[in-house]
Coordinates of C-alpha atoms (C1' of nucleotides) in Angstrom, one line a residue:
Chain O
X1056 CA 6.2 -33.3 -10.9
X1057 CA 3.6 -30.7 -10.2
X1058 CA 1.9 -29.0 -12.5
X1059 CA 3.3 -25.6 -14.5
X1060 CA 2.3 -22.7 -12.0
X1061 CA -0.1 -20.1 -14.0
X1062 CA -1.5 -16.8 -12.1
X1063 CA -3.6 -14.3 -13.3
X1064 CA -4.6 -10.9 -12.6
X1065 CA -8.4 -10.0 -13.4
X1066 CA -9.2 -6.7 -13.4
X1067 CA -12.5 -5.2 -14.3
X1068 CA -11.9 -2.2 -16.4
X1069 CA -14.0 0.2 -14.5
X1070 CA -11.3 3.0 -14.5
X1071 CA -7.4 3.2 -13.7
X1072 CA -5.4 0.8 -12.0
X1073 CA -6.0 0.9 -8.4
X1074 CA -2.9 0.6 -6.0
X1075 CA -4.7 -2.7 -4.1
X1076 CA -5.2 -4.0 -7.9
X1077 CA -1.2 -3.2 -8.4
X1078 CA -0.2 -5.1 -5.2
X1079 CA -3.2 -7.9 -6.4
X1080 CA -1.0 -8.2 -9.7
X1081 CA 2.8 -7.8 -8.1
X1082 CA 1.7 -11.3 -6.2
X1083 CA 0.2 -12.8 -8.9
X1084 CA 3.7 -11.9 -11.0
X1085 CA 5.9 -12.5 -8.4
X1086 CA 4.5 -16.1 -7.2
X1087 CA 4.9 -17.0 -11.1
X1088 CA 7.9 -15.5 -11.7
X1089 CA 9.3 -16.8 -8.2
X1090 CA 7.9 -20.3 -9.8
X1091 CA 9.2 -20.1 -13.5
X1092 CA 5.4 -20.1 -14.8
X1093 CA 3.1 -17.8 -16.6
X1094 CA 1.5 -15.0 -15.3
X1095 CA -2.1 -14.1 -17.2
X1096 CA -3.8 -10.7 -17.5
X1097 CA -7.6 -11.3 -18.3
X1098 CA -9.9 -8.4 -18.7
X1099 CA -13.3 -9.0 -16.6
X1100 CA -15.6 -7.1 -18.3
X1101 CA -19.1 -9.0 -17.9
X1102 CA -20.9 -5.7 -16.7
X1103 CA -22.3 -3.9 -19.7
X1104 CA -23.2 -1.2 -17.6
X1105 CA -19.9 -0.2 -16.0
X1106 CA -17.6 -0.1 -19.1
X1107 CA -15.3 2.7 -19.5
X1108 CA -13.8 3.8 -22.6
X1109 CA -10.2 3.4 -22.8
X1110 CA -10.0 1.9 -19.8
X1111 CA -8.3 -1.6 -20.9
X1112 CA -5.5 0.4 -22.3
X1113 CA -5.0 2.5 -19.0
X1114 CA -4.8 -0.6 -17.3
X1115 CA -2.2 -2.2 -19.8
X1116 CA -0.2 0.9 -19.2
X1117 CA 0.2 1.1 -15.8
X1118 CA 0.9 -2.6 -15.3
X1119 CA 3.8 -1.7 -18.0
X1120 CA 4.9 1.5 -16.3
X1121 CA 5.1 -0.6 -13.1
X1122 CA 7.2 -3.1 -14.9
X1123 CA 5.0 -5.9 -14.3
X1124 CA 5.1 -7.6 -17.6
X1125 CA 2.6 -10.7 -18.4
X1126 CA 3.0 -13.4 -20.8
X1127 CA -1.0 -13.9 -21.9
X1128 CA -3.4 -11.0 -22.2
X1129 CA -5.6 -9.3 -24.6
X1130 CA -2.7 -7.2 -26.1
X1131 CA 0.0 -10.0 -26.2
X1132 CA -1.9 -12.8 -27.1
X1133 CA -1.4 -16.8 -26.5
X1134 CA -2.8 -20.2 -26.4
X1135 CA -6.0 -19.8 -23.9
X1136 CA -7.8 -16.4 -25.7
X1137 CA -9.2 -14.7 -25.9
X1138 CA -8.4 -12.9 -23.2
X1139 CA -11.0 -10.8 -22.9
X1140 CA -14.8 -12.1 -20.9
X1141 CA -17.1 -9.8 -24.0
X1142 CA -15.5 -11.5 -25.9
X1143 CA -15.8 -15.3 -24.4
X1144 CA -19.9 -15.4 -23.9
X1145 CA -20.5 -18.1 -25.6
X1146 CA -18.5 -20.5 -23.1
X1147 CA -19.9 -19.1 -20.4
X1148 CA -23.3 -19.9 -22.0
X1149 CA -22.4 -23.2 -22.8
X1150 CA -21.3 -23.8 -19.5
X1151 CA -24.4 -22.7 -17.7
X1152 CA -26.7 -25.4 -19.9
X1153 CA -24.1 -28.3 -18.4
X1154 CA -25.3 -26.9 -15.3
X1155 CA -28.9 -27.1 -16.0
X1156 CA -28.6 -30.1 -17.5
X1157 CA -27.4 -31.7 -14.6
X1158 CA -29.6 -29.9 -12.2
X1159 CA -27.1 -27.9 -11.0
X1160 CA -28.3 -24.8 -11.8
X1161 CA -31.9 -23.6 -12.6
X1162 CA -33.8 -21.1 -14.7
X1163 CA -35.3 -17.9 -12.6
X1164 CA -37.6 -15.6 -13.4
X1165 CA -38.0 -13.3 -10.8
X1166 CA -37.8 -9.6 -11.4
X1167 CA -35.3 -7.4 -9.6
X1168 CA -38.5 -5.4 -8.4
X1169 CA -39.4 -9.2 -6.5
X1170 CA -35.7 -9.4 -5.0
X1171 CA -35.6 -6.3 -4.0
X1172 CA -38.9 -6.9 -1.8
X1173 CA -37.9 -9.8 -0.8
X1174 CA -34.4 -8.4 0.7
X1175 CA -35.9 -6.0 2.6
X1176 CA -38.1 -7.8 4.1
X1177 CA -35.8 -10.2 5.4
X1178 CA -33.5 -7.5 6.6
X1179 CA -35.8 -5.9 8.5
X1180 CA -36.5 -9.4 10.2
X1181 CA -33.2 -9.7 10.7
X1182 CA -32.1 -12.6 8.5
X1183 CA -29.4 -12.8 6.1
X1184 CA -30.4 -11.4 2.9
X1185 CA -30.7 -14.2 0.1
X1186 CA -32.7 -16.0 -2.6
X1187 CA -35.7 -17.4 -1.2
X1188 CA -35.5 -20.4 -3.8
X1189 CA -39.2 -19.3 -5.2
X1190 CA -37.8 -20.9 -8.8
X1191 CA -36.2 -23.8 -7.3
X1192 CA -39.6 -25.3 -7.4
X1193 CA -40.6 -24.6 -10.9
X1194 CA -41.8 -27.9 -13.3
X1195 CA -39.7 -28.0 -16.0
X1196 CA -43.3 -27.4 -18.1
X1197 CA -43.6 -24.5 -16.3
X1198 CA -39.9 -22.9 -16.7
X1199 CA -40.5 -24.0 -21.0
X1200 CA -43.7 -22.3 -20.9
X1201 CA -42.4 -19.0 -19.1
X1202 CA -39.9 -19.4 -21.9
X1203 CA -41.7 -19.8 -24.4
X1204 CA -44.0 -16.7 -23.4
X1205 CA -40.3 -14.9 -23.7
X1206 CA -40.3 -14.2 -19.9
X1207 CA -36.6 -12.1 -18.5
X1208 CA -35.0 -15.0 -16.5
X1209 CA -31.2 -15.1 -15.1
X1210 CA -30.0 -18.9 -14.3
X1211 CA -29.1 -19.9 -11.0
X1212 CA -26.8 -21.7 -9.0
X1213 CA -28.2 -24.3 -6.8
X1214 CA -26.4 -24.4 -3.3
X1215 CA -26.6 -27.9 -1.5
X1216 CA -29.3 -26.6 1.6
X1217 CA -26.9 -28.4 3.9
X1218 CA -23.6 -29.7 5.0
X1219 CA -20.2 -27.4 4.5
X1220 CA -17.8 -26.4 2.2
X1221 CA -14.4 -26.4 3.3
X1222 CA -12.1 -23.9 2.3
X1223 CA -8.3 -24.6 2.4
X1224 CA -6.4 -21.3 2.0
X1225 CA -2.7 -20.5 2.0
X1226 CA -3.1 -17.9 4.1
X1227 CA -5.8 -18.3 5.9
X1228 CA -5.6 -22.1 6.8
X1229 CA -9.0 -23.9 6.8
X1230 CA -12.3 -22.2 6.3
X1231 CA -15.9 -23.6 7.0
X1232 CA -18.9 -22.2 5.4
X1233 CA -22.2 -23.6 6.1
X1234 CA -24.0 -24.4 2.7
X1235 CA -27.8 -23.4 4.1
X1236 CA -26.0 -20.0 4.5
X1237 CA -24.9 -19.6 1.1
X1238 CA -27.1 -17.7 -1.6
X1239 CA -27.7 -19.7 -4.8
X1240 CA -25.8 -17.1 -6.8
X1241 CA -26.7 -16.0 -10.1
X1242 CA -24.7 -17.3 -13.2
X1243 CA -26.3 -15.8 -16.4
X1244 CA -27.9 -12.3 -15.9
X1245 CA -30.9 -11.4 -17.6
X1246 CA -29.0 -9.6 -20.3
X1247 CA -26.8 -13.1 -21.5
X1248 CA -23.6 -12.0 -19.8
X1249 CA -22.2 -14.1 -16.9
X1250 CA -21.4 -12.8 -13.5
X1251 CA -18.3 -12.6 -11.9
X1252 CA -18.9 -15.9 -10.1
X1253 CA -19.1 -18.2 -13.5
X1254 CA -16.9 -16.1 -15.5
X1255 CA -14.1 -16.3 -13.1
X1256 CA -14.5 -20.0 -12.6
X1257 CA -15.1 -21.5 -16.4
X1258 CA -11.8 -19.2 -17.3
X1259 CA -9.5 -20.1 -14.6
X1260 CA -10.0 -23.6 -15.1
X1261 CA -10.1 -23.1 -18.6
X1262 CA -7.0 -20.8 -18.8
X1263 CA -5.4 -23.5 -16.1
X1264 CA -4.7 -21.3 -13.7
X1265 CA -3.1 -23.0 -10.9
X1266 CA -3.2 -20.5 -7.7
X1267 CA -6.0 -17.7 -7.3
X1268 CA -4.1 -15.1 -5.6
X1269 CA -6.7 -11.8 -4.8
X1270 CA -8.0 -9.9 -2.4
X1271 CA -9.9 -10.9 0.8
X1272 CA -12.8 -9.6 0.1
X1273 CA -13.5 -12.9 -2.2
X1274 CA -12.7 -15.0 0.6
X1275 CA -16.9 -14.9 1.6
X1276 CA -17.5 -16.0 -2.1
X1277 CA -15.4 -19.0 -2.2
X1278 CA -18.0 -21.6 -1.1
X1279 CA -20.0 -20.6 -4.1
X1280 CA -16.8 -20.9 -6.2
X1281 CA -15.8 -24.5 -4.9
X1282 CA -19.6 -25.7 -5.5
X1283 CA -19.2 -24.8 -9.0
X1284 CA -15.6 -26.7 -9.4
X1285 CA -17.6 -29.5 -8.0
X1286 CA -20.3 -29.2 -10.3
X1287 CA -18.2 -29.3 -13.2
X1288 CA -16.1 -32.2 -12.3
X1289 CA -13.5 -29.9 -12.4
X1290 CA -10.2 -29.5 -10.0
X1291 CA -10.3 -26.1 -8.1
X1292 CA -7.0 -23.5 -8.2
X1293 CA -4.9 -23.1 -5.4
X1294 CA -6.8 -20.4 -3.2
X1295 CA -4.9 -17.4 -1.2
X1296 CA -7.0 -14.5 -0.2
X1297 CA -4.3 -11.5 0.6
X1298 CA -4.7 -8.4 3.2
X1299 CA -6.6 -5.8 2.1
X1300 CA -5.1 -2.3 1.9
X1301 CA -6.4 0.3 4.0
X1302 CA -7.2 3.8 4.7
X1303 CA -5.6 5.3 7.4
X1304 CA -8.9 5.0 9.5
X1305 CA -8.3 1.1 8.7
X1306 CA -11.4 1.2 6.6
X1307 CA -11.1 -0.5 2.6
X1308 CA -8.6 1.8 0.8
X1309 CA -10.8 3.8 -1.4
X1310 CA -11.0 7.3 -3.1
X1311 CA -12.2 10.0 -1.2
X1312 CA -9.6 9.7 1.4
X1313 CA -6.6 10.0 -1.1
X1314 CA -5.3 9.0 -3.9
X1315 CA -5.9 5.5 -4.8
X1316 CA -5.0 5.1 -9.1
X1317 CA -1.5 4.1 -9.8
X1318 CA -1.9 6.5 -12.4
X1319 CA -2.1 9.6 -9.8
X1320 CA 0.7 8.1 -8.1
X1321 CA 2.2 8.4 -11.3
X1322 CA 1.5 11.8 -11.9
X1323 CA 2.7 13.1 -9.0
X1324 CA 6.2 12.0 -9.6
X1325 CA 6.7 8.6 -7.7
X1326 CA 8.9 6.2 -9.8
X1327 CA 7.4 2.7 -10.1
X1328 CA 10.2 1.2 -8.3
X1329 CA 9.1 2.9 -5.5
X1330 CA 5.6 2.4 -6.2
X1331 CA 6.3 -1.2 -6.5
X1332 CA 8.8 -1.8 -3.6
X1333 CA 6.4 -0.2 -1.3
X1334 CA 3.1 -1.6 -1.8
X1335 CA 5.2 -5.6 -1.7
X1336 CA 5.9 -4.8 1.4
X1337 CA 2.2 -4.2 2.7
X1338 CA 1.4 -7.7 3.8
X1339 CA 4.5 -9.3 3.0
X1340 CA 8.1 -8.9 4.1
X1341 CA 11.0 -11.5 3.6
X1342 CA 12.0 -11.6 7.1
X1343 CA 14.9 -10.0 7.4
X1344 CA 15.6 -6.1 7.9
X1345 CA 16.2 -5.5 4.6
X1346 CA 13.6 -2.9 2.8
X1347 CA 14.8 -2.0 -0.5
X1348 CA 14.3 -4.2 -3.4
X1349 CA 14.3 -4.6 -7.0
X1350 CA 11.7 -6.4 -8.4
X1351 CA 14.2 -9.2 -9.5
X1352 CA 15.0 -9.6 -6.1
X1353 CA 11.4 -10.0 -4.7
X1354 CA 10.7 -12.1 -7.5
X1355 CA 13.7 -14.3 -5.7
X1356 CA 12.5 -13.6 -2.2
X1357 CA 8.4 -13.9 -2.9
X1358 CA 6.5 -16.5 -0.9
X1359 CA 2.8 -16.7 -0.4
X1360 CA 4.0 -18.5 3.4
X1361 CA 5.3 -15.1 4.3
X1362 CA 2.0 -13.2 3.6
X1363 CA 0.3 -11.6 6.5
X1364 CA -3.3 -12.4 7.7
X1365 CA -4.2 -8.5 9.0
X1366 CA -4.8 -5.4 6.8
X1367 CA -1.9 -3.4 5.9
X1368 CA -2.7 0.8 6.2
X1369 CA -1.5 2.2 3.2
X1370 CA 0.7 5.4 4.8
X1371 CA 1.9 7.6 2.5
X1372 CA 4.4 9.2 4.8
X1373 CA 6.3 6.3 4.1
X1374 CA 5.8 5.7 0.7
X1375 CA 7.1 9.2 0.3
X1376 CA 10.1 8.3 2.3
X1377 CA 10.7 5.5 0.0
X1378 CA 10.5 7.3 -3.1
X1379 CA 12.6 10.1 -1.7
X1380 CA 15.2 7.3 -1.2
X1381 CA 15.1 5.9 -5.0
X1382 CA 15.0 9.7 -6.3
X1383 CA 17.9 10.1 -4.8
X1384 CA 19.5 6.7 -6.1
X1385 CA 19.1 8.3 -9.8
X1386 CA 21.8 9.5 -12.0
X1387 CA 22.4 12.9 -12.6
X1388 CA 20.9 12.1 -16.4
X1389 CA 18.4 10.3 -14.5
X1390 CA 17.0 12.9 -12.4
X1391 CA 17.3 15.4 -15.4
X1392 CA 14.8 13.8 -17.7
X1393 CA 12.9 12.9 -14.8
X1394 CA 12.4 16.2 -13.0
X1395 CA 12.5 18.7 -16.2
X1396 CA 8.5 18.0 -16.9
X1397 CA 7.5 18.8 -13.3
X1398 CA 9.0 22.0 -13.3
X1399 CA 7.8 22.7 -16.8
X1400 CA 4.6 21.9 -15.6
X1401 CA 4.8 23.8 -12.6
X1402 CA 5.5 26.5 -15.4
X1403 CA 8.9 26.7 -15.0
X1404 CA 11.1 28.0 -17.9
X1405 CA 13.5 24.9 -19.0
X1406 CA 14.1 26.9 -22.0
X1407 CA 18.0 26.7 -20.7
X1408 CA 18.5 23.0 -20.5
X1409 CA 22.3 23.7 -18.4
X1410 CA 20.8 26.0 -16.0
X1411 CA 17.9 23.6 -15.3
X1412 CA 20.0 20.8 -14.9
X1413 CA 21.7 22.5 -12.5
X1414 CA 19.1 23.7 -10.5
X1415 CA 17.8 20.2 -10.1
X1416 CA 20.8 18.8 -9.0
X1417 CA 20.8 21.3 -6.5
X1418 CA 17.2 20.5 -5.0
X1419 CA 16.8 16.7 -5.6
X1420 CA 18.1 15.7 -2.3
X1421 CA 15.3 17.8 -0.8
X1422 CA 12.5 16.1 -2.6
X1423 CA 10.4 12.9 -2.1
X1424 CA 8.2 13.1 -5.1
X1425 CA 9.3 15.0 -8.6
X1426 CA 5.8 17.5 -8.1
X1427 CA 7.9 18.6 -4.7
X1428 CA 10.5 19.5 -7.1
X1429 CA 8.9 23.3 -8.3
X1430 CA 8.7 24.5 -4.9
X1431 CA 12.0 23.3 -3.6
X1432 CA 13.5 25.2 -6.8
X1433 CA 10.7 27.9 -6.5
X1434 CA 13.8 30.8 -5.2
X1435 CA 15.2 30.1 -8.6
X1436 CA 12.2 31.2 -10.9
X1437 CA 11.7 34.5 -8.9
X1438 CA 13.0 37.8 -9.9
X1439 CA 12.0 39.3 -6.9
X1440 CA 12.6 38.9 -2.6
X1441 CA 10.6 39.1 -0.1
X1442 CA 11.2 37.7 3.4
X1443 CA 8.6 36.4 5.7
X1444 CA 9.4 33.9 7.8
X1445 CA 10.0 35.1 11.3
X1446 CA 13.5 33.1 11.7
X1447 CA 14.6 34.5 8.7
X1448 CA 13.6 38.2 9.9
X1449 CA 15.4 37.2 12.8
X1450 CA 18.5 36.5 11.3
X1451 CA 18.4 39.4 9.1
X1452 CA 18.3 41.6 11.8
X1453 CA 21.1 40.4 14.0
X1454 CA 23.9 43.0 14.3
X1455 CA 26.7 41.3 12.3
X1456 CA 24.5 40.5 9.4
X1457 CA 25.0 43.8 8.5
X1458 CA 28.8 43.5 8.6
X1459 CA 28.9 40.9 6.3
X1460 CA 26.3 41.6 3.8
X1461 CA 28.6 44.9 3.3
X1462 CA 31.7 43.2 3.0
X1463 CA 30.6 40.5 0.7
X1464 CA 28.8 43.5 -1.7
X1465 CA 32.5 45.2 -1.6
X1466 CA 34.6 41.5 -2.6
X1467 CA 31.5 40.7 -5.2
X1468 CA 33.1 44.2 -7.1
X1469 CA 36.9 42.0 -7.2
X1470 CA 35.3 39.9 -9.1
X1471 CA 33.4 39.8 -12.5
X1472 CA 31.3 36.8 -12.5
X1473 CA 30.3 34.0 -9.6
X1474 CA 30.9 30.3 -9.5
X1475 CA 31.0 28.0 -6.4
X1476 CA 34.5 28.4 -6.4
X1477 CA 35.1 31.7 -6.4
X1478 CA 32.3 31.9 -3.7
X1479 CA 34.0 30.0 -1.7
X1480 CA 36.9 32.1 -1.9
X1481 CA 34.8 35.5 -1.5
X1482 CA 33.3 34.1 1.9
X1483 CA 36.5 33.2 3.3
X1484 CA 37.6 36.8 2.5
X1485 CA 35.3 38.1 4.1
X1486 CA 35.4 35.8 7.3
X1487 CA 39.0 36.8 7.5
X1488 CA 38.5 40.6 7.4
X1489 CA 35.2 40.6 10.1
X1490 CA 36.1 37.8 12.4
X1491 CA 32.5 36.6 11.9
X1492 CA 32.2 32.9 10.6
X1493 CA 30.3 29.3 11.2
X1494 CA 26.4 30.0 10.6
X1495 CA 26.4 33.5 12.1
X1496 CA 28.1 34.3 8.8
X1497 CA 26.2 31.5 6.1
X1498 CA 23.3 31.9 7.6
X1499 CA 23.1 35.9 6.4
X1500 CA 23.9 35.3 3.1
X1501 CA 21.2 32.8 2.6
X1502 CA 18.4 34.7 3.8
X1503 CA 19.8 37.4 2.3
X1504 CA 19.9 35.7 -1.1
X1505 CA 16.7 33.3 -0.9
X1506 CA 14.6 35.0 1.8
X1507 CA 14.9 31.7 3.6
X1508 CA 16.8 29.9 6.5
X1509 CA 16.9 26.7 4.7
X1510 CA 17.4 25.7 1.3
X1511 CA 19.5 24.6 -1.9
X1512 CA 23.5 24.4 -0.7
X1513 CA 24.6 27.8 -1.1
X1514 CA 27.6 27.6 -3.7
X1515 CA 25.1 26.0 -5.9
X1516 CA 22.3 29.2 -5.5
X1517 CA 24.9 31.3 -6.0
X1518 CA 26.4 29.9 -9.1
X1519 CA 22.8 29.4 -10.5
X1520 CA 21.4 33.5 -9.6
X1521 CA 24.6 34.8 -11.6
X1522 CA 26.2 38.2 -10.0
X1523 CA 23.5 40.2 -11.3
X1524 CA 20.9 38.6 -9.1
X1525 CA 23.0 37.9 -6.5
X1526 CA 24.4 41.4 -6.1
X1527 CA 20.8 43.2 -6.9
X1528 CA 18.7 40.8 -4.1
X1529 CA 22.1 41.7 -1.0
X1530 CA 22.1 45.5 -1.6
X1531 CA 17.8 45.0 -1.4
X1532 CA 18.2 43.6 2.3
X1533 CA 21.0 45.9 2.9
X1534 CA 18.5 48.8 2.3
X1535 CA 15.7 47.2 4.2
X1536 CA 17.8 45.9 6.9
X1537 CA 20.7 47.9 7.8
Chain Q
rG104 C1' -28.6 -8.0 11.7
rC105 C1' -26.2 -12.5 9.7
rU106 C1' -21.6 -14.8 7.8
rC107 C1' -16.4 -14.8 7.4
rC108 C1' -11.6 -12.8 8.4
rC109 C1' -8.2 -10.3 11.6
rA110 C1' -5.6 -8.4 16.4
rU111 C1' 2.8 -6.7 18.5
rC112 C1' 5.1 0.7 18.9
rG113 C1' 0.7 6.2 15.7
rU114 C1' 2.0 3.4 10.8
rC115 C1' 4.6 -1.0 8.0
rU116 C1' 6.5 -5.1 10.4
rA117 C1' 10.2 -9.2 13.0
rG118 C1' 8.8 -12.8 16.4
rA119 C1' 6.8 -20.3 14.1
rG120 C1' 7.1 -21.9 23.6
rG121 C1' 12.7 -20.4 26.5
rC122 C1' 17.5 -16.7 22.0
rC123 C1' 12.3 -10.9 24.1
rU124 C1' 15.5 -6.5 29.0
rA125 C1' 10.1 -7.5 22.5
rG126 C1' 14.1 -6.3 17.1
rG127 C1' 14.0 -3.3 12.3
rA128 C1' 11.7 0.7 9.2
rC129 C1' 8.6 5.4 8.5
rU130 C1' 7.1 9.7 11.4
rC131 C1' 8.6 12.8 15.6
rC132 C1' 12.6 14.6 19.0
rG133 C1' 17.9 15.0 20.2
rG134 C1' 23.2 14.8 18.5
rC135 C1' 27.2 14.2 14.8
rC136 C1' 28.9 15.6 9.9
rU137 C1' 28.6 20.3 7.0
rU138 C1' 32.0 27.6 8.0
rU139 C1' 25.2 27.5 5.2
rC140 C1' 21.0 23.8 3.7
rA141 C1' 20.1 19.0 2.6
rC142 C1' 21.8 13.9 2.2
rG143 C1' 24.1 10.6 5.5
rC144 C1' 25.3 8.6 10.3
rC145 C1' 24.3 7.9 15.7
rG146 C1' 20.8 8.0 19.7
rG147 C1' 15.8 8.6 22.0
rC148 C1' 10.3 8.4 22.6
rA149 C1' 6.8 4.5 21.5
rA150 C1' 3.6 -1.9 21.3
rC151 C1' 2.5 -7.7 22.8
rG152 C1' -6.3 -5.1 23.6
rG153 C1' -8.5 -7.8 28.2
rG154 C1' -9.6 -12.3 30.9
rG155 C1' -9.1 -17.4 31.6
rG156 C1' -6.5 -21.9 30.6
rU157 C1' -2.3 -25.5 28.7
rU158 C1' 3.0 -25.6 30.2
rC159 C1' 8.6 -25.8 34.5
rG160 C1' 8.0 -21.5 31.1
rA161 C1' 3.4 -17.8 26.5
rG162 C1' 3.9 -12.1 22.3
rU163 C1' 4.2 -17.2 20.6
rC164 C1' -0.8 -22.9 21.7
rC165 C1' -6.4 -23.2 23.2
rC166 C1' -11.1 -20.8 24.8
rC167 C1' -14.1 -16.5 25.9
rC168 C1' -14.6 -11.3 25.7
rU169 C1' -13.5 -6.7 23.4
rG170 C1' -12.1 -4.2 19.2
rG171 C1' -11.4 -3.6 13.9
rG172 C1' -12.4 -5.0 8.9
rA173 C1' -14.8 -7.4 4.8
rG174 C1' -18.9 -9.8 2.6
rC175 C1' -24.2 -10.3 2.4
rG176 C1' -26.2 -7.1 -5.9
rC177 C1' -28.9 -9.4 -12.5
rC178 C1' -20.8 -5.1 -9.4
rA179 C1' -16.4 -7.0 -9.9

RNA sequence: GCUCCCAUCGUCUAGAGGCCUAGGACUCCGGCCUUUCACGCCGGCAACGGGGGUUCGAGUCCCCCUGGGAGCGCCA
């Protein structure tokens, strides 16, 4: 019986949740989920000088608004805490003087100002940039003396200067590094925190974490990883190194070309089913034609086998097709609560809660995200027409428009107020007494009405405007047109 | 520059040697439905980067080239 499957997701809480990050933890939840084991959420916070207030809790909400919900983590607690690195330096410390004990690691007391010397000079001879091993060398009188004299020193890992470490990845099958090529990475900075690089290693082994599922940009710093498993006596993780997410120029998805925080994603009215069904599809697919899941049902479906090897572009088109698709799978209280704060935001007035449920449900088929829902409603918040498309122009000045804009204005006196019914019954009126029908006589009365040639169905517009409106904006064209 | 990874329509992808006349989805373009507009449905455009092998047979295996990406921090 293997051994109880436990994944993590380590962010560094530098800022908001970053879509890759989201698809990073969707893996990580799905492979435990998929496996009946625990999924972790540790916060990575070892660099003192990138912290960000508040961002922990940003994080922790938008893995909750996205559903992904973890069984361990700084908020929820359990039995391999804390869950937080600040808050975990003294194993990490501990751990480094096993390594110096057993010469696996060394004291170094170079200053940045050396290293940075030292890098460009061997970039401008055209060598790989690394630590020349200057401290390697150092007696151990000589390191106690430096530290006794109270000397700035980070501790080292020391790389084996030959042979290879062999990487066996899920998804990328096997991987050979050569050791000489491997810089001996630092552990502890200067300023007692660990790096990435120890951190990551003491807790995952600690926190028995079974498979490392992240990004491939930590697929270079494996070698480094395993060294340290090896050091420790310890057994390393299961290793898959996932696609990266790119920009549509099929560089690393970043900021600058888009939006890149769940939390603008969020904002702009994509639900997280969407969110969440789209980005698991970006390297992975279950191999069949199906494209729409819950996350139960990728939680069912979810195997690290069927990852891809190649970058996935993140395109937004699609996404946006996607979330038009589950917008339109909400109920009618559904879409309500949803869309009512995008066009209050927009600065609509939702002052009157029936007439703004029913101008959503006349413009949510038309949307993809809920901030498209303002302008799609936009003829309903205006008091005042104006036509300026050329197609509409067009149609206004066709030669039966006329004819039926002055019929309808005499049938809209028959009645005194307007519901899609009685619309309905209007139009075919007036379709009866001027022989005009099909488009040549809808398409009339919605220019007429919303200045546009397409639009909310027209029943719907009409019911909403009232007779007032509707009556006022059709003897407007008729004076400007006729 | 060095190291590593990757390579099917514009994009996401199916394809684990014959089932491929390369399938699906988004976008775009047609059409149908709708007395209007959407939604929906149907159809169309569009790809195996190049060259060598291996094999009776290669999108599928191997090698080279080309192209793209990532990493090379006292950042994660």
């Amino acid at each position: 019986m293997s051994k109880q499957v436990r994944t993590r997701f380590a962010p560094s809480p530098t800022g908001y949740l970053h879509v890759g990050g989201l698809r990073t933890a969707l893996f990580n939840y799905l492979y435990a989920r998929h496996h009946g084991g625990s999924f972790v959420l540790r916060i990575e916070d070892t660099d003192q000088t990138r912290y960000v207030e508040g961002a922990t809790e940003q994080l922790i909400e938008s893995l909750k608004w996205a559903g992904l919900s973890y069984d361990e983590g700084p908020d929820v607690g359990g039995d391999y805490g804390p869950y937080v690195q600040s808050q975990r330096l003294g194993i990490y410390r501990e751990h480094a003087e096993k390594l110096l004990a057993s010469g696996d690691a060394y004291y170094c007391f170079c200053t940045p100002e050396e290293l940075e010397a030292m890098r460009e000079r061997q970039i401008s001879r055209g060598e790989q940039p690394m630590y020349d091993g200057t401290c390697r060398s150092l007696t151990t009188e000589e390191v106690q003396k430096k530290l006794d004299e109270g000397i700035p020193h980070v501790i080292r890992l020391k790389m084996p200067r030959e042979g290879e470490t062999v990487v066996e990845d899920v998804i990328r099958g096997t991987v050979r590094f050569q050791n000489e090529l491997v810089d001996d990475q630092i552990l502890i900075k200067s300023d007692g925190f660990p790096t990435y690089h120890l951190a990551n290693v003491v807790d995952d082994h600690l926190m028995e974490i079974t498979h490392v599922i992240r990004g491939e940009e930590w697929l270079q710093s494996v070698p480094k990883h395993l060294q340290l498993y090896k050091a420790f006596g310890w057994e390393p993780p299961v290793m898959a190194h996932i696609p990266l997410l790119l920009n549509p120029d099929r560089s690393k998805l970043s900021k600058r070309q888009g939006d890149v925080s769940v939390e603008d994603y969020r904002e702009k009215g994509y639900l997280p089913q969407a969110l969440v069904n789209f980005v698991a599809l970006l390297g992975w697919n279950p191999g069949t034609d199906e494209e729409f899941f819950t996350l139960e049902e990728l939680v069912q479906q979810f195997s690290l086998e069927r990852v891809h090897k190649a970058g996935a572009v993140f395109d937004i088109n699609k996404l946006n097709w996607m979330n038009g698709h589950y917008i339109r799978q909400l109920s009618e209280d559904e879409l309500v609560s949803f869309l009512t704060p995008f066009l209050e935001k927009a600065g609509a007035d939702v002052s009157d809660a029936e007439k703004t449920r029913k101008i959503i449900l006349a413009v949510y088929k038309k949307i993809e995200r809920g901030i498209d829902v303002y302008d799609a409603a936009s003829i309903f918040y205006k008091e005042t027409l104006e036509v300026v498309e050329k197609e509409a122009v067009e149609i206004l000045t066709q030669e039966t428009t006329c004819t039926v804009l002055r019929n309808f204005l005499q049938k809209l006196d028959t009645v005194d107020t307007l519901s899609m019914d009685n619309f309905k019954e209007l139009m075919k009126t007036v379709q009866q007494e001027t022989g005009i029908k099909g488009p040549a006589l809808w398409k009339p009365m919605r220019v007429a009405l919303t200045g546009m040639v397409s639009g909310p169905e027209l029943p719907a517009v009409i019911e909403i405007f009232g007779k007032e409106k509707v009556s006022r904006f059709i003897r407007q064209m008729v004076e400007e047109y006729c």
